XYZ file of C-alpha atoms in Angstrom:
299
model
C -23.241 19.587 0.421
C -23.547 15.768 0.685
C -23.759 14.857 4.420
C -24.116 11.250 5.545
C -25.346 10.782 9.100
C -25.948 7.849 11.635
C -26.336 8.670 15.265
C -23.907 11.545 15.100
C -25.790 13.951 17.401
C -22.558 14.279 19.821
C -20.512 16.325 17.371
C -23.009 17.010 14.708
C -24.019 20.583 16.023
C -20.063 21.662 15.465
C -20.134 20.455 11.823
C -23.304 22.083 10.805
C -21.996 25.448 12.515
C -18.918 25.052 10.196
C -21.068 24.998 7.187
C -22.890 28.250 8.336
C -19.223 30.082 8.828
C -18.100 29.052 5.274
C -17.068 32.304 3.154
C -18.727 30.703 0.065
C -22.366 30.910 0.937
C -24.048 29.520 -2.169
C -24.765 26.161 -0.890
C -27.448 23.706 -0.001
C -27.307 20.832 2.115
C -28.705 17.224 1.428
C -28.760 14.875 4.517
C -29.211 11.179 3.818
C -29.825 9.759 7.378
C -29.148 6.050 7.941
C -31.644 5.324 10.699
C -30.264 7.446 13.515
C -32.036 6.903 17.071
C -30.499 9.775 18.640
C -31.062 13.668 18.270
C -29.300 13.666 14.913
C -32.482 14.548 12.849
C -33.692 17.217 15.399
C -30.388 19.136 15.125
C -30.662 19.037 11.458
C -34.102 20.300 11.686
C -32.865 22.956 14.056
C -30.064 24.036 11.878
C -32.367 24.242 8.749
C -34.509 27.045 10.566
C -31.298 28.872 11.573
C -29.793 29.344 7.910
C -31.039 31.041 4.774
C -29.910 28.078 2.776
C -32.127 24.958 1.806
C -31.747 21.959 3.801
C -33.206 18.502 2.588
C -33.256 15.341 4.554
C -33.846 11.896 3.262
C -33.914 8.085 4.661
C -30.651 6.245 3.915
C -30.339 2.778 2.391
C -29.069 1.317 5.700
C -26.579 -0.528 3.791
C -23.243 0.776 5.205
C -21.343 3.965 4.930
C -20.310 4.218 1.307
C -23.721 3.145 0.103
C -25.280 5.880 2.172
C -23.063 8.427 0.232
C -23.744 6.987 -2.802
C -27.339 7.229 -2.538
C -26.739 11.049 -2.586
C -23.842 11.190 -5.053
C -25.676 8.848 -7.682
C -29.003 10.439 -7.446
C -29.966 12.019 -10.939
C -32.430 14.575 -9.385
C -29.726 16.326 -7.643
C -28.396 18.991 -9.580
C -25.544 21.601 -8.964
C -22.147 22.826 -10.552
C -20.546 21.335 -7.503
C -20.842 18.772 -4.846
C -18.971 18.119 -1.598
C -19.012 15.171 0.781
C -19.370 15.575 4.531
C -18.881 13.506 7.296
C -21.070 14.250 10.670
C -18.306 14.802 13.297
C -15.744 16.867 11.470
C -15.181 20.689 11.391
C -14.870 22.455 8.041
C -12.421 25.367 8.007
C -13.929 28.751 6.564
C -12.124 28.663 3.387
C -13.000 25.075 2.449
C -15.672 25.514 -0.298
C -14.188 28.914 -1.645
C -10.841 27.200 -2.197
C -12.171 24.250 -3.974
C -14.739 26.098 -6.030
C -12.273 28.830 -6.901
C -10.109 26.030 -8.505
C -12.623 23.993 -10.227
C -14.183 27.153 -11.837
C -10.888 27.164 -13.908
C -11.577 23.635 -15.078
C -13.746 23.152 -18.196
C -17.353 21.924 -16.969
C -17.031 18.811 -19.005
C -13.672 17.467 -17.444
C -14.299 15.518 -14.134
C -12.576 17.722 -11.192
C -11.823 16.605 -8.047
C -10.612 18.623 -5.168
C -9.198 17.033 -1.887
C -6.854 18.167 0.862
C -4.844 17.533 3.653
C -6.433 17.649 7.085
C -5.883 18.926 10.644
C -6.246 16.035 13.032
C -8.165 16.671 16.319
C -9.122 14.456 19.171
C -12.649 13.635 20.369
C -12.771 16.819 22.254
C -11.556 19.040 19.495
C -8.117 19.503 20.719
C -5.514 19.860 17.828
C -3.175 16.684 17.612
C -1.383 17.209 14.217
C -1.976 17.048 10.743
C -2.352 14.326 8.136
C 0.506 12.935 6.087
C 1.712 15.305 3.494
C 1.893 13.660 -0.035
C 4.240 15.058 -2.563
C 4.029 13.081 -5.697
C 1.174 14.236 -8.091
C -2.230 12.337 -8.233
C -2.548 9.823 -10.646
C -4.396 6.698 -11.856
C -1.306 4.463 -11.020
C -1.425 5.924 -7.695
C -5.121 5.581 -7.053
C -5.234 1.846 -7.600
C -2.927 1.573 -4.599
C -4.160 4.050 -2.087
C -6.361 7.223 -1.365
C -4.713 10.294 -0.524
C -7.612 12.341 0.626
C -10.600 11.512 2.823
C -14.151 11.847 1.254
C -14.535 14.727 3.899
C -12.321 16.914 2.051
C -13.717 16.158 -1.329
C -15.309 18.580 -3.569
C -16.149 17.691 -7.085
C -17.867 18.789 -10.092
C -20.915 17.818 -11.919
C -18.928 15.906 -14.477
C -17.805 13.731 -11.493
C -21.663 13.598 -10.445
C -22.524 12.070 -13.854
C -19.561 9.312 -13.240
C -21.306 8.528 -10.143
C -24.714 8.116 -11.694
C -23.056 5.891 -14.184
C -21.658 3.495 -11.441
C -23.778 4.170 -8.431
C -25.355 0.747 -8.604
C -21.936 -1.075 -8.144
C -20.402 -2.004 -5.079
C -17.962 0.462 -3.367
C -15.075 -0.681 -1.204
C -14.651 3.234 0.129
C -16.389 6.020 -1.382
C -13.030 8.221 -1.051
C -10.705 5.820 -2.448
C -13.131 4.932 -5.486
C -13.944 8.506 -6.092
C -9.988 9.138 -6.528
C -9.805 6.106 -8.762
C -12.856 6.899 -10.867
C -11.869 10.650 -11.690
C -8.166 9.580 -12.471
C -9.462 6.445 -14.529
C -11.240 8.571 -16.824
C -8.542 11.009 -17.337
C -9.973 13.874 -14.966
C -7.945 16.329 -13.156
C -7.270 16.082 -9.150
C -6.098 18.832 -7.027
C -4.242 17.625 -3.646
C -4.204 20.826 -1.418
C -1.366 20.523 0.894
C -3.140 23.000 3.294
C -5.906 21.407 5.411
C -9.340 22.250 4.561
C -11.099 20.646 7.543
C -10.403 19.433 11.203
C -10.627 15.565 10.997
C -11.945 14.191 14.240
C -10.204 11.004 15.569
C -12.084 8.716 17.797
C -13.090 5.057 18.171
C -15.892 5.032 15.705
C -13.474 6.044 12.824
C -13.572 3.234 10.130
C -9.820 3.684 9.336
C -9.152 7.284 10.702
C -5.555 9.002 9.978
C -2.956 7.451 8.061
C -0.108 8.595 10.424
C 1.817 6.705 12.921
C 2.802 3.161 13.737
C -0.404 2.027 14.928
C -2.157 3.274 11.929
C 0.497 1.302 9.870
C 0.029 -1.846 11.883
C -3.832 -1.834 11.404
C -3.368 -1.457 7.591
C -0.805 -4.468 7.519
C -3.177 -6.525 9.524
C -5.851 -5.730 6.876
C -3.574 -6.936 4.216
C -2.774 -10.198 5.978
C -6.371 -10.878 6.779
C -7.131 -10.539 3.058
C -9.218 -7.066 3.282
C -7.025 -5.259 1.078
C -7.431 -8.156 -1.639
C -11.012 -8.119 -1.168
C -11.061 -4.281 -1.741
C -9.266 -4.504 -4.933
C -11.566 -6.862 -6.272
C -14.436 -4.647 -5.770
C -12.294 -1.628 -7.223
C -11.182 -3.565 -10.310
C -14.905 -4.624 -10.895
C -16.040 -1.083 -10.521
C -13.590 0.387 -12.822
C -14.449 -1.922 -15.488
C -17.685 -0.362 -15.675
C -16.074 2.922 -17.079
C -13.722 1.140 -19.431
C -15.342 2.659 -22.455
C -14.434 6.025 -20.948
C -11.124 5.200 -20.003
C -7.980 6.254 -22.061
C -6.070 3.390 -23.611
C -3.225 3.838 -21.379
C -5.181 3.634 -18.140
C -7.122 0.387 -19.487
C -3.666 -0.932 -20.132
C -2.574 -0.192 -16.361
C -5.859 -1.559 -15.044
C -5.274 -4.899 -17.107
C -1.601 -5.346 -16.101
C -2.782 -4.799 -12.229
C -5.592 -7.323 -12.572
C -3.317 -9.706 -14.370
C -0.679 -9.473 -11.664
C -3.417 -10.494 -8.958
C -3.920 -13.739 -10.679
C -0.242 -14.492 -11.527
C 2.461 -16.373 -9.681
C 5.112 -14.579 -7.741
C 7.639 -13.529 -10.410
C 5.099 -12.362 -13.020
C 3.015 -10.718 -10.504
C 5.635 -8.496 -9.073
C 6.849 -7.783 -12.774
C 3.108 -6.799 -13.882
C 2.818 -4.437 -10.923
C 6.142 -2.767 -11.825
C 5.107 -2.636 -15.470
C 1.846 -1.117 -14.811
C 3.489 1.630 -12.555
C 1.163 1.027 -9.543
C 2.644 3.073 -6.626
C 2.050 4.581 -3.242
C 3.117 7.853 -2.286
C 6.075 6.888 -0.077
C 9.022 4.735 0.176
C 7.377 2.933 3.196
C 4.028 2.646 1.365
C 5.789 1.094 -1.666
C 7.411 -1.354 0.681
C 4.019 -2.280 1.833
C 2.571 -2.688 -1.358
C 5.092 -5.189 -2.743
C 5.191 -6.981 0.561
C 1.456 -7.495 -0.053
C 2.144 -8.781 -3.600
C 4.745 -11.052 -2.101
C 2.270 -12.586 0.167
C -0.297 -12.954 -2.441
C -2.456 -10.526 -0.368
C -3.162 -7.956 -3.374
């Protein structure tokens, strides 16, 4: 398990306890701490004395959330069959690891495999306030270019995905969850989107993006489009994916090329290339927002 921490003492104890309560007990914990000044490291140390599993702590790169996780995911010295990202303030449901590992065990070990899921949403105090949006379209590279359908806090992946991180880990990431979905689908890997929640995702003021539900969330994302952040992220994502071009099926290379060309084109060709590439989001509303961004030249 790959846990990124930074001043997370307020909720960390509950997250650590949910690790201990997993029905799948064959795990070890690797923590990258990005310079916490609260009791985070003391809580991790206490937890290491309470469980039989190995707990390892390292100093993070202090270069942001995505880079902190990539310091773990791209580390060639970390060896295992399966890996799981974890935030510091959520709560894993007891079946999470067992569900993910059970599915991935059916996938050939040389095929990149990624499990992700829907989430239960809880408030700062831990009270249930809903569920994340349910997506119904199958995961795909066309979809991954336009959105992430699962948070990194739900993601479990196999060693074949880990090797991809080792290949691209030196590159800049926009969001490690979105980029993980893109990387796996880009090279023809397999993704399972579980419609049943595997974690309780805490919503509070410190969330980078938070849940994708509700009018407030949509307006926040539209503001990011207008401010040019979505276009900036796409620039980062395309540059990252080019690193794996030699591993991508020709169809996915063509999709990526058309999407990249669309971003450089006048309005008419821009819309046509996005359509030809088949880049899409999961919902009608999401696709409206995608084409709105294209019309505004913010893609």
